[in-house]
Amino acid sequence: DAGVIQSPRHEVTEMGQEVTLRCKPISGHNSLFWYRQTMMRGLELLIYFNNNVPIDDSGMPEDRFSAKMPNASFSTLKIQPSEPRDSAVYFCASSPMDRAEETQYFGPGTRLLVL
Amino acid sequence: SQKIEQNSEALNIQEGKTATLTCNYTNYSPAYLQWYRQDPGRGPVFLLLIRENEKEKRKERLKVTFDTTLKQSLFHITASQPADSATYLCALGSNYGQNFVFGPGTRLSVLP
């Protein structure tokens, strides 16, 4: 299995532009998580899907952020409009969630820089 | 609000010694606790899980303890090696991924 796939790996954009991050979870996993990691705030959970349905989006910072999971093999995180403070590494993780405490498998991350 | 602390931002130890990392939490009653390893430029990788009704778990050179009274987990790496140098994150969760929260991490450096 290729593991969790994220694209792009690096993104540089200018303030005000729309940014779309993509994630392909591990086949057969029914839960998907989006995280943001910065030096100041560490690893923060943004949103969590189970069977393609958003379960907890309380970590989404504001209306500029939106996430979708149209099917079991694809998810997007969109920032519109982007701001310099959105610069961070964004991770996608998936989990089979067959058990109550299932582990998460992380992708390599997308390093976003907003100028 | 929930708070997770990990003993120190960075920890340096000599090769061959035992590294002990601490994870403390407040305002939370987790069903389980996990430890992850993160190398620079990569995503976290799962190492060990311990449930609220378990006191200790071992895997090769790794050992985790969980004290729900003290609200603390200890993570030990015995016979440490330079290859163990990484950032170690603890994470707490309720059942089925609810309320899943990571600690800030401890950067471990094992010196040859």
mmCIF file of C-alpha atoms in Angstrom:
data_model
loop_
_atom_site.group_PDB
_atom_site.id
_atom_site.type_symbol
_atom_site.label_atom_id
_atom_site.label_comp_id
_atom_site.label_asym_id
_atom_site.label_seq_id
_atom_site.Cartn_x
_atom_site.Cartn_y
_atom_site.Cartn_z
ATOM 1 C CA ASP A 1 0.000 0.000 0.000
ATOM 2 C CA ALA A 2 1.286 3.470 -0.877
ATOM 3 C CA GLY A 3 0.149 4.999 2.384
ATOM 4 C CA VAL A 4 -1.635 8.311 2.672
ATOM 5 C CA ILE A 5 -0.916 10.492 -0.345
ATOM 6 C CA GLN A 6 -0.959 14.269 -0.180
ATOM 7 C CA SER A 7 -0.517 16.835 -2.908
ATOM 8 C CA PRO A 8 1.064 19.187 -3.483
ATOM 9 C CA ARG A 9 4.037 18.609 -1.191
ATOM 10 C CA HIS A 10 4.927 22.291 -1.262
ATOM 11 C CA GLU A 11 2.804 25.316 -2.085
ATOM 12 C CA VAL A 12 3.824 28.949 -2.221
ATOM 13 C CA THR A 13 1.089 31.469 -2.866
ATOM 14 C CA GLU A 14 0.276 35.100 -2.353
ATOM 15 C CA MET A 15 -2.111 36.476 0.218
ATOM 16 C CA GLY A 16 -5.684 36.470 -1.040
ATOM 17 C CA GLN A 17 -5.266 33.493 -3.351
ATOM 18 C CA GLU A 18 -7.233 30.270 -3.049
ATOM 19 C CA VAL A 19 -5.322 27.212 -1.949
ATOM 20 C CA THR A 20 -6.515 23.620 -2.326
ATOM 21 C CA LEU A 21 -4.785 20.747 -0.582
ATOM 22 C CA ARG A 22 -5.550 17.177 -1.562
ATOM 23 C CA CYS A 23 -5.475 13.856 0.243
ATOM 24 C CA LYS A 24 -5.942 10.235 -0.742
ATOM 25 C CA PRO A 25 -6.376 8.024 2.349
ATOM 26 C CA ILE A 26 -5.270 4.433 2.658
ATOM 27 C CA SER A 27 -7.710 2.140 0.874
ATOM 28 C CA GLY A 28 -10.215 0.632 3.283
ATOM 29 C CA HIS A 29 -9.790 3.277 5.956
ATOM 30 C CA ASN A 30 -13.075 4.901 6.872
ATOM 31 C CA SER A 31 -11.845 7.865 8.904
ATOM 32 C CA LEU A 32 -9.873 10.858 7.670
ATOM 33 C CA PHE A 33 -8.309 13.700 9.613
ATOM 34 C CA TRP A 34 -6.834 17.049 8.586
ATOM 35 C CA TYR A 35 -4.207 18.612 10.862
ATOM 36 C CA ARG A 36 -2.174 21.805 10.836
ATOM 37 C CA GLN A 37 1.284 21.961 12.420
ATOM 38 C CA THR A 38 3.191 25.099 13.367
ATOM 39 C CA MET A 39 6.047 25.744 15.761
ATOM 40 C CA MET A 40 3.847 27.939 17.919
ATOM 41 C CA ARG A 41 0.710 25.801 18.146
ATOM 42 C CA GLY A 42 1.969 22.280 17.478
ATOM 43 C CA LEU A 43 -0.269 19.734 15.765
ATOM 44 C CA GLU A 44 -3.888 20.861 15.685
ATOM 45 C CA LEU A 45 -6.841 18.805 14.511
ATOM 46 C CA LEU A 46 -8.866 20.808 12.003
ATOM 47 C CA ILE A 47 -11.584 18.388 10.934
ATOM 48 C CA TYR A 48 -12.423 14.696 11.169
ATOM 49 C CA PHE A 49 -14.520 12.659 8.704
ATOM 50 C CA ASN A 50 -16.030 9.244 9.278
ATOM 51 C CA ASN A 51 -17.475 7.396 6.286
ATOM 52 C CA ASN A 52 -17.149 10.636 4.271
ATOM 53 C CA VAL A 53 -19.265 12.619 6.737
ATOM 54 C CA PRO A 54 -17.737 15.484 8.751
ATOM 55 C CA ILE A 55 -17.986 14.497 12.421
ATOM 56 C CA ASP A 56 -16.051 17.247 14.166
ATOM 57 C CA ASP A 57 -15.038 20.507 12.496
ATOM 58 C CA SER A 58 -14.586 22.491 15.687
ATOM 59 C CA GLY A 59 -10.899 22.929 14.912
ATOM 60 C CA MET A 60 -11.462 24.712 11.618
ATOM 61 C CA PRO A 61 -10.109 28.192 12.351
ATOM 62 C CA GLU A 62 -12.644 30.267 10.453
ATOM 63 C CA ASP A 63 -14.939 30.443 7.470
ATOM 64 C CA ARG A 64 -12.007 30.820 5.121
ATOM 65 C CA PHE A 65 -11.311 27.116 5.657
ATOM 66 C CA SER A 66 -13.494 24.391 4.178
ATOM 67 C CA ALA A 67 -13.052 20.651 3.754
ATOM 68 C CA LYS A 68 -14.853 18.093 1.656
ATOM 69 C CA MET A 69 -14.779 14.355 1.231
ATOM 70 C CA PRO A 70 -16.818 13.518 -1.870
ATOM 71 C CA ASN A 71 -15.889 9.829 -1.715
ATOM 72 C CA ALA A 72 -13.931 7.338 0.355
ATOM 73 C CA SER A 73 -10.718 7.867 -1.594
ATOM 74 C CA PHE A 74 -10.403 11.632 -1.786
ATOM 75 C CA SER A 75 -10.567 14.719 0.385
ATOM 76 C CA THR A 76 -9.732 18.398 -0.075
ATOM 77 C CA LEU A 77 -8.940 21.220 2.306
ATOM 78 C CA LYS A 78 -9.489 24.653 0.822
ATOM 79 C CA ILE A 79 -8.401 28.041 2.102
ATOM 80 C CA GLN A 80 -10.034 31.051 0.465
ATOM 81 C CA PRO A 81 -8.731 33.704 0.750
ATOM 82 C CA SER A 82 -5.357 32.661 2.133
ATOM 83 C CA GLU A 83 -3.450 34.789 4.643
ATOM 84 C CA PRO A 84 0.199 34.745 5.795
ATOM 85 C CA ARG A 85 -0.842 33.321 9.180
ATOM 86 C CA ASP A 86 -2.099 30.206 7.360
ATOM 87 C CA SER A 87 1.514 29.268 6.607
ATOM 88 C CA ALA A 88 2.074 25.837 8.160
ATOM 89 C CA VAL A 89 2.463 22.172 7.360
ATOM 90 C CA TYR A 90 -0.893 20.530 6.723
ATOM 91 C CA PHE A 91 -1.170 16.810 7.371
ATOM 92 C CA CYS A 92 -3.831 14.384 6.333
ATOM 93 C CA ALA A 93 -4.219 11.128 8.285
ATOM 94 C CA SER A 94 -6.477 8.126 7.864
ATOM 95 C CA SER A 95 -7.582 5.359 10.166
ATOM 96 C CA PRO A 96 -9.510 2.125 9.772
ATOM 97 C CA MET A 97 -11.366 2.955 12.986
ATOM 98 C CA ASP A 98 -12.358 -0.667 13.420
ATOM 99 C CA ARG A 99 -11.592 -0.328 17.093
ATOM 100 C CA ALA A 100 -12.380 2.450 19.512
ATOM 101 C CA GLU A 101 -8.752 3.535 19.808
ATOM 102 C CA GLU A 102 -7.537 2.990 16.274
ATOM 103 C CA THR A 103 -4.215 4.506 15.313
ATOM 104 C CA GLN A 104 -3.809 7.122 12.626
ATOM 105 C CA TYR A 105 -1.566 6.901 9.581
ATOM 106 C CA PHE A 106 -0.187 10.227 8.465
ATOM 107 C CA GLY A 107 0.709 11.464 5.038
ATOM 108 C CA PRO A 108 3.938 13.336 4.290
ATOM 109 C CA GLY A 109 2.269 16.732 4.647
ATOM 110 C CA THR A 110 1.894 19.823 2.479
ATOM 111 C CA ARG A 111 4.156 22.711 3.389
ATOM 112 C CA LEU A 112 2.214 25.907 2.698
ATOM 113 C CA LEU A 113 3.779 29.343 2.555
ATOM 114 C CA VAL A 114 1.511 32.349 2.063
ATOM 115 C CA LEU A 115 3.395 35.518 1.181
ATOM 116 C CA SER B 1 -10.078 23.461 28.671
ATOM 117 C CA GLN B 2 -8.034 20.364 27.891
ATOM 118 C CA LYS B 3 -4.311 20.766 28.311
ATOM 119 C CA ILE B 4 -1.452 18.410 27.489
ATOM 120 C CA GLU B 5 2.127 19.048 28.517
ATOM 121 C CA GLN B 6 5.255 17.133 27.620
ATOM 122 C CA ASN B 7 8.167 17.386 30.028
ATOM 123 C CA SER B 8 10.507 19.523 28.084
ATOM 124 C CA GLU B 9 10.811 20.895 24.628
ATOM 125 C CA ALA B 10 14.155 19.144 24.171
ATOM 126 C CA LEU B 11 15.983 16.322 25.889
ATOM 127 C CA ASN B 12 19.599 15.291 25.340
ATOM 128 C CA ILE B 13 20.914 11.948 26.548
ATOM 129 C CA GLN B 14 23.977 9.811 26.011
ATOM 130 C CA GLU B 15 23.813 6.748 23.785
ATOM 131 C CA GLY B 16 23.048 3.587 25.729
ATOM 132 C CA LYS B 17 21.125 5.379 28.485
ATOM 133 C CA THR B 18 17.397 5.202 29.039
ATOM 134 C CA ALA B 19 15.387 8.161 27.780
ATOM 135 C CA THR B 20 12.265 9.013 29.763
ATOM 136 C CA LEU B 21 9.674 11.352 28.306
ATOM 137 C CA THR B 22 6.654 12.627 30.220
ATOM 138 C CA CYS B 23 3.143 13.458 29.119
ATOM 139 C CA ASN B 24 0.823 15.192 31.597
ATOM 140 C CA TYR B 25 -2.746 16.205 30.984
ATOM 141 C CA THR B 26 -5.515 18.146 32.717
ATOM 142 C CA ASN B 27 -9.257 18.534 32.253
ATOM 143 C CA TYR B 28 -9.459 15.295 30.301
ATOM 144 C CA SER B 29 -10.435 11.682 30.969
ATOM 145 C CA PRO B 30 -9.000 9.838 27.970
ATOM 146 C CA ALA B 31 -9.994 6.333 27.007
ATOM 147 C CA TYR B 32 -6.514 5.759 25.605
ATOM 148 C CA LEU B 33 -3.158 7.383 25.049
ATOM 149 C CA GLN B 34 -0.830 6.964 22.098
ATOM 150 C CA TRP B 35 2.810 7.829 21.434
ATOM 151 C CA TYR B 36 4.038 8.890 18.018
ATOM 152 C CA ARG B 37 7.458 9.602 16.580
ATOM 153 C CA GLN B 38 8.011 12.443 14.121
ATOM 154 C CA ASP B 39 11.167 12.945 12.087
ATOM 155 C CA PRO B 40 11.947 16.313 10.461
ATOM 156 C CA GLY B 41 9.921 16.903 7.310
ATOM 157 C CA ARG B 42 7.719 13.852 7.848
ATOM 158 C CA GLY B 43 4.379 13.007 9.367
ATOM 159 C CA PRO B 44 4.039 11.387 12.803
ATOM 160 C CA VAL B 45 4.356 7.599 12.975
ATOM 161 C CA PHE B 46 2.480 5.543 15.556
ATOM 162 C CA LEU B 47 4.572 3.709 18.158
ATOM 163 C CA LEU B 48 2.467 2.483 21.078
ATOM 164 C CA LEU B 49 -1.029 2.620 22.482
ATOM 165 C CA ILE B 50 -2.113 2.156 26.086
ATOM 166 C CA ARG B 51 -5.693 2.061 27.312
ATOM 167 C CA GLU B 52 -7.082 3.653 30.471
ATOM 168 C CA ASN B 53 -7.351 0.288 32.221
ATOM 169 C CA GLU B 54 -3.750 -0.681 31.443
ATOM 170 C CA LYS B 55 -0.752 0.246 33.544
ATOM 171 C CA GLU B 56 2.127 -0.630 31.252
ATOM 172 C CA LYS B 57 2.865 -1.642 27.661
ATOM 173 C CA ARG B 58 6.121 -2.784 26.093
ATOM 174 C CA LYS B 59 7.394 -3.105 22.560
ATOM 175 C CA GLU B 60 11.016 -4.030 22.001
ATOM 176 C CA ARG B 61 13.061 -1.218 23.618
ATOM 177 C CA LEU B 62 9.983 0.920 24.273
ATOM 178 C CA LYS B 63 7.880 1.009 27.414
ATOM 179 C CA VAL B 64 4.853 3.141 28.202
ATOM 180 C CA THR B 65 3.114 3.591 31.531
ATOM 181 C CA PHE B 66 -0.232 5.235 32.147
ATOM 182 C CA ASP B 67 -1.350 6.563 35.529
ATOM 183 C CA THR B 68 -4.885 7.939 35.334
ATOM 184 C CA THR B 69 -4.712 9.104 38.946
ATOM 185 C CA LEU B 70 -1.659 11.238 38.310
ATOM 186 C CA LYS B 71 -2.938 12.021 34.795
ATOM 187 C CA GLN B 72 0.448 11.124 33.429
ATOM 188 C CA SER B 73 2.140 8.824 30.942
ATOM 189 C CA LEU B 74 5.826 7.993 30.871
ATOM 190 C CA PHE B 75 7.558 6.845 27.695
ATOM 191 C CA HIS B 76 10.871 5.044 28.053
ATOM 192 C CA ILE B 77 13.429 4.129 25.411
ATOM 193 C CA THR B 78 16.027 1.754 26.807
ATOM 194 C CA ALA B 79 19.519 1.347 25.370
ATOM 195 C CA SER B 80 18.969 4.506 23.347
ATOM 196 C CA GLN B 81 20.674 4.942 19.986
ATOM 197 C CA PRO B 82 21.400 8.015 17.851
ATOM 198 C CA ALA B 83 18.717 6.696 15.441
ATOM 199 C CA ASP B 84 16.145 7.275 18.195
ATOM 200 C CA SER B 85 16.689 11.023 17.841
ATOM 201 C CA ALA B 86 13.349 12.525 16.819
ATOM 202 C CA THR B 87 10.387 14.399 18.227
ATOM 203 C CA TYR B 88 8.027 12.262 20.293
ATOM 204 C CA LEU B 89 4.377 13.223 20.618
ATOM 205 C CA CYS B 90 1.780 11.900 22.996
ATOM 206 C CA ALA B 91 -1.858 11.931 21.943
ATOM 207 C CA LEU B 92 -5.028 11.358 23.920
ATOM 208 C CA GLY B 93 -8.402 10.278 22.679
ATOM 209 C CA SER B 94 -11.888 9.238 23.613
ATOM 210 C CA ASN B 95 -13.463 6.288 21.898
ATOM 211 C CA TYR B 96 -13.623 6.202 18.095
ATOM 212 C CA GLY B 97 -11.387 9.220 17.572
ATOM 213 C CA GLN B 98 -13.446 11.702 19.500
ATOM 214 C CA ASN B 99 -11.609 14.506 21.278
ATOM 215 C CA PHE B 100 -8.270 13.381 19.830
ATOM 216 C CA VAL B 101 -5.541 15.797 20.931
ATOM 217 C CA PHE B 102 -1.758 15.834 20.478
ATOM 218 C CA GLY B 103 0.747 17.146 22.975
ATOM 219 C CA PRO B 104 3.395 19.684 21.908
ATOM 220 C CA GLY B 105 6.129 17.051 21.620
ATOM 221 C CA THR B 106 9.599 16.530 23.048
ATOM 222 C CA ARG B 107 12.628 16.673 20.780
ATOM 223 C CA LEU B 108 14.989 13.890 21.826
ATOM 224 C CA SER B 109 18.646 13.907 20.857
ATOM 225 C CA VAL B 110 20.719 10.823 21.575
ATOM 226 C CA LEU B 111 24.379 11.738 21.545
ATOM 227 C CA PRO B 112 26.968 9.175 20.409
#
